[in-house]
PDB file of C-alpha atoms and ligand atoms in Angstrom:
ATOM      1  CA  UNK E   1     112.940  93.433 108.574  1.00  0.00           C
ATOM      2  CA  UNK E   2     109.348  94.164 107.710  1.00  0.00           C
ATOM      3  CA  UNK E   3     106.653  92.123 109.186  1.00  0.00           C
ATOM      4  CA  UNK E   4     104.298  90.478 108.071  1.00  0.00           C
ATOM      5  CA  UNK E   5     100.699  90.673 110.570  1.00  0.00           C
ATOM      6  CA  UNK E   6      98.634  88.685 108.793  1.00  0.00           C
ATOM      7  CA  UNK E   7      96.257  88.794 105.992  1.00  0.00           C
ATOM      8  CA  UNK E   8      92.652  89.847 105.137  1.00  0.00           C
ATOM      9  CA  UNK E   9      90.185  88.450 102.253  1.00  0.00           C
ATOM     10  CA  UNK E  10      86.681  89.967 101.575  1.00  0.00           C
ATOM     11  CA  UNK E  11      84.705  90.770  98.389  1.00  0.00           C
ATOM     12  CA  UNK E  12      84.734  93.874  96.699  1.00  0.00           C
ATOM     13  CA  UNK E  13      81.627  93.836  95.439  1.00  0.00           C
ATOM     14  CA  UNK E  14      81.029  97.590  93.547  1.00  0.00           C
ATOM     15  CA  UNK E  15      77.218  97.539  96.177  1.00  0.00           C
ATOM     16  CA  UNK E  16      78.674  97.416  98.648  1.00  0.00           C
ATOM     17  CA  UNK E  17      80.782 101.019  98.161  1.00  0.00           C
ATOM     18  CA  UNK E  18      77.151 102.359  97.125  1.00  0.00           C
ATOM     19  CA  UNK E  19      74.993 101.243 100.655  1.00  0.00           C
ATOM     20  CA  UNK E  20      78.238 102.793 102.454  1.00  0.00           C
ATOM     21  CA  UNK E  21      77.623 105.957 100.928  1.00  0.00           C
ATOM     22  CA  UNK E  22      73.970 106.236 101.534  1.00  0.00           C
ATOM     23  CA  UNK E  23      74.220 104.631 105.142  1.00  0.00           C
ATOM     24  CA  UNK E  24      72.448 101.946 104.661  1.00  0.00           C
ATOM     25  CA  UNK E  25      74.137  99.274 106.654  1.00  0.00           C
ATOM     26  CA  UNK E  26      71.580  98.360 109.239  1.00  0.00           C
ATOM     27  CA  UNK E  27      68.995  98.326 106.598  1.00  0.00           C
ATOM     28  CA  UNK E  28      67.448  94.556 106.576  1.00  0.00           C
ATOM     29  CA  UNK E  29      69.621  93.509 102.943  1.00  0.00           C
ATOM     30  CA  UNK E  30      72.421  94.623 104.142  1.00  0.00           C
ATOM     31  CA  UNK E  31      72.691  94.306 108.205  1.00  0.00           C
ATOM     32  CA  UNK E  32      73.698  91.221 108.630  1.00  0.00           C
ATOM     33  CA  UNK E  33      76.903  91.250 106.022  1.00  0.00           C
ATOM     34  CA  UNK E  34      78.225  94.213 107.547  1.00  0.00           C
ATOM     35  CA  UNK E  35      77.992  93.064 110.879  1.00  0.00           C
ATOM     36  CA  UNK E  36      80.871  90.456 109.941  1.00  0.00           C
ATOM     37  CA  UNK E  37      83.537  93.182 109.313  1.00  0.00           C
ATOM     38  CA  UNK E  38      83.769  95.399 113.230  1.00  0.00           C
ATOM     39  CA  UNK E  39      85.508  92.256 114.222  1.00  0.00           C
ATOM     40  CA  UNK E  40      88.054  92.278 111.273  1.00  0.00           C
ATOM     41  CA  UNK E  41      88.353  96.289 111.456  1.00  0.00           C
ATOM     42  CA  UNK E  42      89.582  96.068 115.985  1.00  0.00           C
ATOM     43  CA  UNK E  43      92.443  93.787 114.795  1.00  0.00           C
ATOM     44  CA  UNK E  44      93.452  96.292 112.368  1.00  0.00           C
ATOM     45  CA  UNK E  45      92.796  99.024 115.147  1.00  0.00           C
ATOM     46  CA  UNK E  46      95.139  96.923 117.477  1.00  0.00           C
ATOM     47  CA  UNK E  47      97.511  95.790 115.195  1.00  0.00           C
ATOM     48  CA  UNK E  48      98.567  99.627 113.716  1.00  0.00           C
ATOM     49  CA  UNK E  49      99.545  98.232 110.376  1.00  0.00           C
ATOM     50  CA  UNK E  50     101.950 100.749 107.922  1.00  0.00           C
ATOM     51  CA  UNK E  51     101.527  99.731 104.886  1.00  0.00           C
ATOM     52  CA  UNK E  52      98.641  97.346 103.146  1.00  0.00           C
ATOM     53  CA  UNK E  53      98.980  95.795  99.942  1.00  0.00           C
ATOM     54  CA  UNK E  54      96.499  94.987  98.262  1.00  0.00           C
ATOM     55  CA  UNK E  55      96.016  92.594  95.411  1.00  0.00           C
ATOM     56  CA  UNK E  56      93.139  93.271  93.492  1.00  0.00           C
ATOM     57  CA  UNK E  57      92.109  93.297  89.735  1.00  0.00           C
ATOM     58  CA  UNK E  58      91.193  96.373  88.020  1.00  0.00           C
ATOM     59  CA  UNK E  59      87.548  96.281  86.141  1.00  0.00           C
ATOM     60  CA  UNK E  60      88.747  98.369  83.188  1.00  0.00           C
ATOM     61  CA  UNK E  61      89.072 102.123  85.545  1.00  0.00           C
ATOM     62  CA  UNK E  62      93.129 102.242  85.063  1.00  0.00           C
ATOM     63  CA  UNK E  63      93.741  99.084  81.582  1.00  0.00           C
ATOM     64  CA  UNK E  64      90.922  98.856  80.423  1.00  0.00           C
ATOM     65  CA  UNK E  65      90.434  95.507  77.758  1.00  0.00           C
ATOM     66  CA  UNK E  66      92.867  96.671  74.551  1.00  0.00           C
ATOM     67  CA  UNK E  67      96.238  96.736  77.029  1.00  0.00           C
ATOM     68  CA  UNK E  68      96.278  94.630  80.038  1.00  0.00           C
ATOM     69  CA  UNK E  69      99.100  93.591  82.574  1.00  0.00           C
ATOM     70  CA  UNK E  70      99.113  90.169  84.250  1.00  0.00           C
ATOM     71  CA  UNK E  71     100.324  91.355  86.873  1.00  0.00           C
ATOM     72  CA  UNK E  72     100.981  95.585  87.456  1.00  0.00           C
ATOM     73  CA  UNK E  73     101.799  96.620  90.449  1.00  0.00           C
ATOM     74  CA  UNK E  74     101.832 100.367  91.875  1.00  0.00           C
ATOM     75  CA  UNK E  75     105.146 101.938  92.444  1.00  0.00           C
ATOM     76  CA  UNK E  76     103.530 106.224  93.223  1.00  0.00           C
ATOM     77  CA  UNK E  77     103.088 108.319  96.481  1.00  0.00           C
ATOM     78  CA  UNK E  78      99.352 108.374  96.099  1.00  0.00           C
ATOM     79  CA  UNK E  79      96.372 106.859  94.109  1.00  0.00           C
ATOM     80  CA  UNK E  80      93.520 108.498  92.412  1.00  0.00           C
ATOM     81  CA  UNK E  81      89.905 106.915  92.094  1.00  0.00           C
ATOM     82  CA  UNK E  82      87.221 108.026  89.735  1.00  0.00           C
ATOM     83  CA  UNK E  83      83.674 107.318  88.573  1.00  0.00           C
ATOM     84  CA  UNK E  84      83.377 103.846  87.425  1.00  0.00           C
ATOM     85  CA  UNK E  85      80.013 104.374  87.129  1.00  0.00           C
ATOM     86  CA  UNK E  86      78.174 102.140  89.419  1.00  0.00           C
ATOM     87  CA  UNK E  87      77.096 104.620  91.394  1.00  0.00           C
ATOM     88  CA  UNK E  88      79.849 104.829  93.711  1.00  0.00           C
ATOM     89  CA  UNK E  89      81.222 108.277  95.023  1.00  0.00           C
ATOM     90  CA  UNK E  90      84.542 109.135  94.443  1.00  0.00           C
ATOM     91  CA  UNK E  91      86.911 108.819  97.153  1.00  0.00           C
ATOM     92  CA  UNK E  92      89.662 111.142  98.240  1.00  0.00           C
ATOM     93  CA  UNK E  93      93.008 109.767  96.996  1.00  0.00           C
ATOM     94  CA  UNK E  94      94.523 107.277  98.368  1.00  0.00           C
ATOM     95  CA  UNK E  95      98.663 107.504 100.124  1.00  0.00           C
ATOM     96  CA  UNK E  96     100.945 105.112  98.183  1.00  0.00           C
ATOM     97  CA  UNK E  97     104.169 104.432  99.303  1.00  0.00           C
ATOM     98  CA  UNK E  98     107.516 104.696  97.242  1.00  0.00           C
ATOM     99  CA  UNK E  99     110.394 103.059  99.602  1.00  0.00           C
ATOM    100  CA  UNK E 100     108.507  98.891  99.962  1.00  0.00           C
ATOM    101  CA  UNK E 101     107.142  98.664  96.503  1.00  0.00           C
ATOM    102  CA  UNK E 102     110.253  99.821  94.855  1.00  0.00           C
ATOM    103  CA  UNK E 103     111.950  97.434  97.127  1.00  0.00           C
ATOM    104  CA  UNK E 104     109.444  94.790  95.824  1.00  0.00           C
ATOM    105  CA  UNK E 105     109.639  95.458  92.199  1.00  0.00           C
ATOM    106  CA  UNK E 106     113.052  95.237  91.877  1.00  0.00           C
ATOM    107  CA  UNK E 107     112.830  92.180  94.249  1.00  0.00           C
ATOM    108  CA  UNK E 108     109.936  90.101  91.703  1.00  0.00           C
ATOM    109  CA  UNK E 109     112.304  91.261  88.696  1.00  0.00           C
ATOM    110  CA  UNK E 110     115.234  89.436  90.647  1.00  0.00           C
ATOM    111  CA  UNK E 111     112.775  86.294  90.958  1.00  0.00           C
ATOM    112  CA  UNK E 112     110.986  86.100  87.066  1.00  0.00           C
ATOM    113  CA  UNK E 113     108.597  88.036  88.436  1.00  0.00           C
ATOM    114  CA  UNK E 114     108.004  90.825  84.859  1.00  0.00           C
ATOM    115  CA  UNK E 115     105.582  93.292  86.686  1.00  0.00           C
ATOM    116  CA  UNK E 116     104.448  96.931  84.699  1.00  0.00           C
ATOM    117  CA  UNK E 117     105.440  98.800  87.210  1.00  0.00           C
ATOM    118  CA  UNK E 118     102.725 101.862  87.547  1.00  0.00           C
ATOM    119  CA  UNK E 119     104.143 105.130  88.724  1.00  0.00           C
ATOM    120  CA  UNK E 120     100.692 106.380  88.222  1.00  0.00           C
ATOM    121  CA  UNK E 121      97.728 104.619  88.478  1.00  0.00           C
ATOM    122  CA  UNK E 122      93.461 104.913  88.907  1.00  0.00           C
ATOM    123  CA  UNK E 123      92.881 103.264  91.809  1.00  0.00           C
ATOM    124  CA  UNK E 124      89.129 100.696  90.644  1.00  0.00           C
ATOM    125  CA  UNK E 125      85.799  99.626  93.202  1.00  0.00           C
ATOM    126  CA  UNK E 126      88.471  96.276  93.608  1.00  0.00           C
ATOM    127  CA  UNK E 127      90.328  98.466  96.117  1.00  0.00           C
ATOM    128  CA  UNK E 128      89.086 101.506  97.057  1.00  0.00           C
ATOM    129  CA  UNK E 129      85.900  98.709  98.642  1.00  0.00           C
ATOM    130  CA  UNK E 130      87.369  97.080 100.829  1.00  0.00           C
ATOM    131  CA  UNK E 131      89.696  99.853 101.821  1.00  0.00           C
ATOM    132  CA  UNK E 132      86.575 101.613 102.751  1.00  0.00           C
ATOM    133  CA  UNK E 133      84.903  98.021 104.662  1.00  0.00           C
ATOM    134  CA  UNK E 134      87.871  97.858 106.218  1.00  0.00           C
ATOM    135  CA  UNK E 135      88.555 102.222 107.556  1.00  0.00           C
ATOM    136  CA  UNK E 136      85.280 102.726 107.153  1.00  0.00           C
ATOM    137  CA  UNK E 137      84.906 107.232 106.364  1.00  0.00           C
ATOM    138  CA  UNK E 138      87.300 106.585 104.488  1.00  0.00           C
ATOM    139  CA  UNK E 139      89.805 107.706 107.901  1.00  0.00           C
ATOM    140  CA  UNK E 140      92.479 105.323 105.489  1.00  0.00           C
ATOM    141  CA  UNK E 141      94.974 107.990 105.452  1.00  0.00           C
ATOM    142  CA  UNK E 142      97.307 106.589 107.978  1.00  0.00           C
ATOM    143  CA  UNK E 143      97.901 103.391 106.257  1.00  0.00           C
ATOM    144  CA  UNK E 144     100.421 103.464 102.947  1.00  0.00           C
ATOM    145  CA  UNK E 145      99.007 100.873  99.918  1.00  0.00           C
ATOM    146  CA  UNK E 146     100.606  99.684  98.248  1.00  0.00           C
ATOM    147  CA  UNK E 147      97.742  98.415  94.818  1.00  0.00           C
ATOM    148  CA  UNK E 148      98.655  95.448  92.827  1.00  0.00           C
ATOM    149  CA  UNK E 149      96.800  94.669  90.052  1.00  0.00           C
ATOM    150  CA  UNK E 150      96.014  90.867  88.703  1.00  0.00           C
ATOM    151  CA  UNK E 151      94.240  90.337  85.265  1.00  0.00           C
ATOM    152  CA  UNK E 152      91.186  88.728  86.311  1.00  0.00           C
ATOM    153  CA  UNK E 153      89.554  90.032  83.590  1.00  0.00           C
ATOM    154  CA  UNK E 154      90.503  89.203  79.868  1.00  0.00           C
ATOM    155  CA  UNK E 155      91.612  85.319  79.229  1.00  0.00           C
ATOM    156  CA  UNK E 156      94.475  84.161  79.079  1.00  0.00           C
ATOM    157  CA  UNK E 157      94.954  84.984  82.872  1.00  0.00           C
ATOM    158  CA  UNK E 158      97.520  84.148  85.200  1.00  0.00           C
ATOM    159  CA  UNK E 159      97.419  80.072  86.828  1.00  0.00           C
ATOM    160  CA  UNK E 160      96.098  80.272  89.690  1.00  0.00           C
ATOM    161  CA  UNK E 161      99.619  78.715  91.231  1.00  0.00           C
ATOM    162  CA  UNK E 162     101.164  81.595  89.510  1.00  0.00           C
ATOM    163  CA  UNK E 163      99.436  84.121  91.110  1.00  0.00           C
ATOM    164  CA  UNK E 164      99.507  82.004  94.782  1.00  0.00           C
ATOM    165  CA  UNK E 165     103.397  82.134  94.097  1.00  0.00           C
ATOM    166  CA  UNK E 166     103.642  85.601  92.698  1.00  0.00           C
ATOM    167  CA  UNK E 167     102.295  86.705  96.337  1.00  0.00           C
ATOM    168  CA  UNK E 168     105.064  83.869  97.802  1.00  0.00           C
ATOM    169  CA  UNK E 169     107.566  86.080  95.849  1.00  0.00           C
ATOM    170  CA  UNK E 170     106.021  89.888  97.444  1.00  0.00           C
ATOM    171  CA  UNK E 171     105.283  88.123 101.180  1.00  0.00           C
ATOM    172  CA  UNK E 172     109.713  87.427 100.406  1.00  0.00           C
ATOM    173  CA  UNK E 173     110.477  90.740  98.916  1.00  0.00           C
ATOM    174  CA  UNK E 174     108.696  92.676 102.078  1.00  0.00           C
ATOM    175  CA  UNK E 175     110.527  89.977 104.740  1.00  0.00           C
ATOM    176  CA  UNK E 176     113.695  91.074 103.464  1.00  0.00           C
ATOM    177  CA  UNK E 177     112.615  94.492 102.914  1.00  0.00           C
ATOM    178  CA  UNK E 178     115.922  96.023 105.668  1.00  0.00           C
ATOM    179  CA  UNK E 179     112.866  98.375 107.625  1.00  0.00           C
ATOM    180  CA  UNK E 180     110.385  97.661 111.314  1.00  0.00           C
ATOM    181  CA  UNK E 181     107.478  98.604 109.061  1.00  0.00           C
ATOM    182  CA  UNK E 182     104.053  95.978 109.974  1.00  0.00           C
ATOM    183  CA  UNK E 183     102.938  95.043 106.601  1.00  0.00           C
ATOM    184  CA  UNK E 184      99.256  93.322 106.129  1.00  0.00           C
ATOM    185  CA  UNK E 185      98.233  91.906 103.105  1.00  0.00           C
ATOM    186  CA  UNK E 186      94.787  91.798 101.839  1.00  0.00           C
ATOM    187  CA  UNK E 187      93.151  89.727  98.339  1.00  0.00           C
ATOM    188  CA  UNK E 188      89.595  91.629  97.125  1.00  0.00           C
ATOM    189  CA  UNK E 189      87.088  89.860  94.752  1.00  0.00           C
ATOM    190  CA  UNK E 190      85.111  86.304  94.820  1.00  0.00           C
ATOM    191  CA  UNK E 191      83.426  84.604  96.111  1.00  0.00           C
ATOM    192  CA  UNK E 192      81.417  82.668  93.608  1.00  0.00           C
ATOM    193  CA  UNK E 193      80.147  84.968  91.729  1.00  0.00           C
ATOM    194  CA  UNK E 194      79.298  85.357  87.385  1.00  0.00           C
ATOM    195  CA  UNK E 195      77.193  88.831  86.388  1.00  0.00           C
ATOM    196  CA  UNK E 196      76.538  87.738  82.161  1.00  0.00           C
ATOM    197  CA  UNK E 197      76.256  85.106  80.276  1.00  0.00           C
ATOM    198  CA  UNK E 198      73.378  82.200  80.150  1.00  0.00           C
ATOM    199  CA  UNK E 199      74.601  81.133  83.988  1.00  0.00           C
ATOM    200  CA  UNK E 200      74.360  85.513  84.508  1.00  0.00           C
ATOM    201  CA  UNK E 201      73.513  85.179  88.816  1.00  0.00           C
ATOM    202  CA  UNK E 202      75.591  81.468  89.157  1.00  0.00           C
ATOM    203  CA  UNK E 203      76.929  81.071  93.154  1.00  0.00           C
ATOM    204  CA  UNK E 204      77.933  77.870  94.579  1.00  0.00           C
ATOM    205  CA  UNK E 205      78.090  77.803  98.378  1.00  0.00           C
ATOM    206  CA  UNK E 206      79.788  74.445  99.343  1.00  0.00           C
ATOM    207  CA  UNK E 207      82.372  75.508  97.124  1.00  0.00           C
ATOM    208  CA  UNK E 208      83.197  78.603  98.349  1.00  0.00           C
ATOM    209  CA  UNK E 209      83.160  76.877 102.023  1.00  0.00           C
ATOM    210  CA  UNK E 210      85.535  74.485 100.473  1.00  0.00           C
ATOM    211  CA  UNK E 211      87.595  77.279  99.662  1.00  0.00           C
ATOM    212  CA  UNK E 212      87.663  79.154 102.460  1.00  0.00           C
ATOM    213  CA  UNK E 213      88.354  76.162 104.699  1.00  0.00           C
ATOM    214  CA  UNK E 214      91.418  75.400 102.212  1.00  0.00           C
ATOM    215  CA  UNK E 215      92.971  79.358 102.438  1.00  0.00           C
ATOM    216  CA  UNK E 216      93.507  78.320 105.962  1.00  0.00           C
ATOM    217  CA  UNK E 217      95.914  74.959 106.079  1.00  0.00           C
ATOM    218  CA  UNK E 218      96.200  73.491 102.242  1.00  0.00           C
ATOM    219  CA  UNK E 219      96.040  76.703  99.918  1.00  0.00           C
ATOM    220  CA  UNK E 220      97.429  74.169  97.516  1.00  0.00           C
ATOM    221  CA  UNK E 221      94.529  72.323  96.846  1.00  0.00           C
ATOM    222  CA  UNK E 222      92.674  75.634  95.509  1.00  0.00           C
ATOM    223  CA  UNK E 223      96.383  76.817  93.381  1.00  0.00           C
ATOM    224  CA  UNK E 224      95.620  72.975  91.701  1.00  0.00           C
ATOM    225  CA  UNK E 225      92.855  74.252  89.393  1.00  0.00           C
ATOM    226  CA  UNK E 226      92.786  76.359  85.981  1.00  0.00           C
ATOM    227  CA  UNK E 227      91.139  78.800  86.028  1.00  0.00           C
ATOM    228  CA  UNK E 228      88.244  76.955  83.335  1.00  0.00           C
ATOM    229  CA  UNK E 229      88.100  75.040  85.971  1.00  0.00           C
ATOM    230  CA  UNK E 230      87.053  77.990  88.551  1.00  0.00           C
ATOM    231  CA  UNK E 231      85.354  79.605  86.138  1.00  0.00           C
ATOM    232  CA  UNK E 232      82.812  76.340  85.802  1.00  0.00           C
ATOM    233  CA  UNK E 233      82.943  75.905  89.571  1.00  0.00           C
ATOM    234  CA  UNK E 234      82.455  78.881  90.404  1.00  0.00           C
ATOM    235  CA  UNK E 235      80.790  80.943  88.027  1.00  0.00           C
ATOM    236  CA  UNK E 236      82.946  82.808  85.046  1.00  0.00           C
ATOM    237  CA  UNK E 237      84.174  86.227  88.086  1.00  0.00           C
ATOM    238  CA  UNK E 238      85.214  83.216  90.813  1.00  0.00           C
ATOM    239  CA  UNK E 239      88.229  83.501  89.206  1.00  0.00           C
ATOM    240  CA  UNK E 240      88.686  86.224  91.613  1.00  0.00           C
ATOM    241  CA  UNK E 241      89.602  83.906  93.724  1.00  0.00           C
ATOM    242  CA  UNK E 242      93.672  84.807  92.153  1.00  0.00           C
ATOM    243  CA  UNK E 243      93.516  87.775  94.551  1.00  0.00           C
ATOM    244  CA  UNK E 244      92.735  84.915  97.793  1.00  0.00           C
ATOM    245  CA  UNK E 245      95.603  82.902  96.607  1.00  0.00           C
ATOM    246  CA  UNK E 246      98.203  85.272  95.936  1.00  0.00           C
ATOM    247  CA  UNK E 247      96.545  87.221  99.694  1.00  0.00           C
ATOM    248  CA  UNK E 248      97.933  83.388 100.667  1.00  0.00           C
ATOM    249  CA  UNK E 249     101.390  82.929  98.583  1.00  0.00           C
ATOM    250  CA  UNK E 250     102.427  86.283 100.285  1.00  0.00           C
ATOM    251  CA  UNK E 251     101.711  84.630 104.156  1.00  0.00           C
ATOM    252  CA  UNK E 252     102.742  81.018 102.751  1.00  0.00           C
ATOM    253  CA  UNK E 253     106.318  82.130 104.633  1.00  0.00           C
ATOM    254  CA  UNK E 254     105.251  83.139 107.946  1.00  0.00           C
ATOM    255  CA  UNK E 255     104.527  79.060 109.292  1.00  0.00           C
ATOM    256  CA  UNK E 256     101.184  78.067 111.018  1.00  0.00           C
ATOM    257  CA  UNK E 257      98.358  80.682 110.368  1.00  0.00           C
ATOM    258  CA  UNK E 258      95.879  81.886 113.240  1.00  0.00           C
ATOM    259  CA  UNK E 259      91.957  81.750 111.619  1.00  0.00           C
ATOM    260  CA  UNK E 260      90.950  85.116 113.784  1.00  0.00           C
ATOM    261  CA  UNK E 261      87.254  85.633 111.899  1.00  0.00           C
ATOM    262  CA  UNK E 262      85.370  83.930 109.439  1.00  0.00           C
ATOM    263  CA  UNK E 263      81.591  84.558 107.271  1.00  0.00           C
ATOM    264  CA  UNK E 264      80.159  84.091 103.985  1.00  0.00           C
ATOM    265  CA  UNK E 265      77.347  85.739 103.321  1.00  0.00           C
ATOM    266  CA  UNK E 266      74.926  84.724 100.196  1.00  0.00           C
ATOM    267  CA  UNK E 267      74.090  86.695  97.963  1.00  0.00           C
ATOM    268  CA  UNK E 268      75.103  90.283  98.230  1.00  0.00           C
ATOM    269  CA  UNK E 269      74.331  91.683  94.577  1.00  0.00           C
ATOM    270  CA  UNK E 270      75.214  88.546  92.304  1.00  0.00           C
ATOM    271  CA  UNK E 271      77.622  87.591  94.597  1.00  0.00           C
ATOM    272  CA  UNK E 272      79.211  84.881  97.618  1.00  0.00           C
ATOM    273  CA  UNK E 273      80.187  87.345  99.472  1.00  0.00           C
ATOM    274  CA  UNK E 274      83.281  86.380 102.129  1.00  0.00           C
ATOM    275  CA  UNK E 275      85.498  87.654 104.882  1.00  0.00           C
ATOM    276  CA  UNK E 276      87.938  85.736 106.153  1.00  0.00           C
ATOM    277  CA  UNK E 277      91.174  87.187 108.915  1.00  0.00           C
ATOM    278  CA  UNK E 278      94.210  85.427 108.994  1.00  0.00           C
ATOM    279  CA  UNK E 279      96.945  86.236 111.572  1.00  0.00           C
ATOM    280  CA  UNK E 280     100.835  85.424 111.710  1.00  0.00           C
ATOM    281  CA  UNK E 281     102.746  85.108 114.924  1.00  0.00           C
ATOM    282  CA  UNK E 282     103.812  88.382 114.072  1.00  0.00           C
ATOM    283  CA  UNK E 283     100.677  89.730 115.581  1.00  0.00           C
ATOM    284  CA  UNK E 284      99.917  90.622 118.829  1.00  0.00           C
TER     285      UNK E 284
HETATM  286  C1  LIG S 301      79.331  92.821  90.768  1.00  0.00           C
HETATM  287  C2  LIG S 301      80.977  91.833  92.190  1.00  0.00           C
HETATM  288  C3  LIG S 301      82.040  91.861  91.509  1.00  0.00           C
HETATM  289  O1  LIG S 301      83.263  91.336  92.118  1.00  0.00           O
HETATM  290  C4  LIG S 301      82.547  92.730  90.871  1.00  0.00           C
HETATM  291  O2  LIG S 301      83.493  93.799  89.865  1.00  0.00           O
HETATM  292  C5  LIG S 301      81.399  94.359  90.253  1.00  0.00           C
HETATM  293  C6  LIG S 301      80.109  93.776  90.642  1.00  0.00           C
HETATM  294  C7  LIG S 301      78.430  91.852  91.667  1.00  0.00           C
HETATM  295  O3  LIG S 301      77.919  91.178  91.971  1.00  0.00           O
HETATM  296  O4  LIG S 301      77.021  92.541  91.551  1.00  0.00           O
HETATM  297 FE1  LIG S 302      85.670  92.150  90.431  1.00  0.00          FE
END
């Protein structure tokens, strides 16, 4: 059986990608933010995951507002990135995975998640910035990535409870895959932020810290929100919490989780930037 080692949640702010491209990690603005990442990188180095399932939202590179799948996933051997206009240098292609991907696709359809399946799919900063944060210098070629996109861009969006259940179904699919692969799940985006409109710049630190607390043992207290309540509490783009919840849902069948790392830094660009590592008993 394939094994889930744990989950990582991280912000995916494009400015992080630009800062890494320009080598700004040790400048006053960035130092504290980047100092949070080495413990998570060390964990990945020891655990040697074969596959990373990444829950992210596509901000318009592959799916613009005219065609927005609620849930989409890749089943391709490779994924390209492209210029989105944020000033991040284009990254080398991301290695895909087809066997587990198709197993998950079949499992999801059997369990009533009628996803869009992509055999070609450009991946945007929601996926590439976290990947570059985990493996700086684009040294992630050895990890096979399964991109899973959740619509957090255009209403109506999947409910947080549904994103959680979707993640749980993916976790179940991994556990039922006959293979010895070591798998991690990642949830990207958040935490609170609003990029435009009257409340542009809105950040809610107490709510973000509450979410990180509840992610560990009581995620059901977060899945009870509607997306409109999330917008109210965490800003228009605070709905990106859905990806954190999908990641947490994938670990639901793993029993009690160990929180190995947590950091929260604000603001980075317009966002409360969170990082959290939750390990299962399968981790070394
Ligand atoms: C920012 C945050 C995001 O999640 C995003 O997708 C784009 C920009 C920001 O804070 O700048
Ligand atoms: Fe985003």
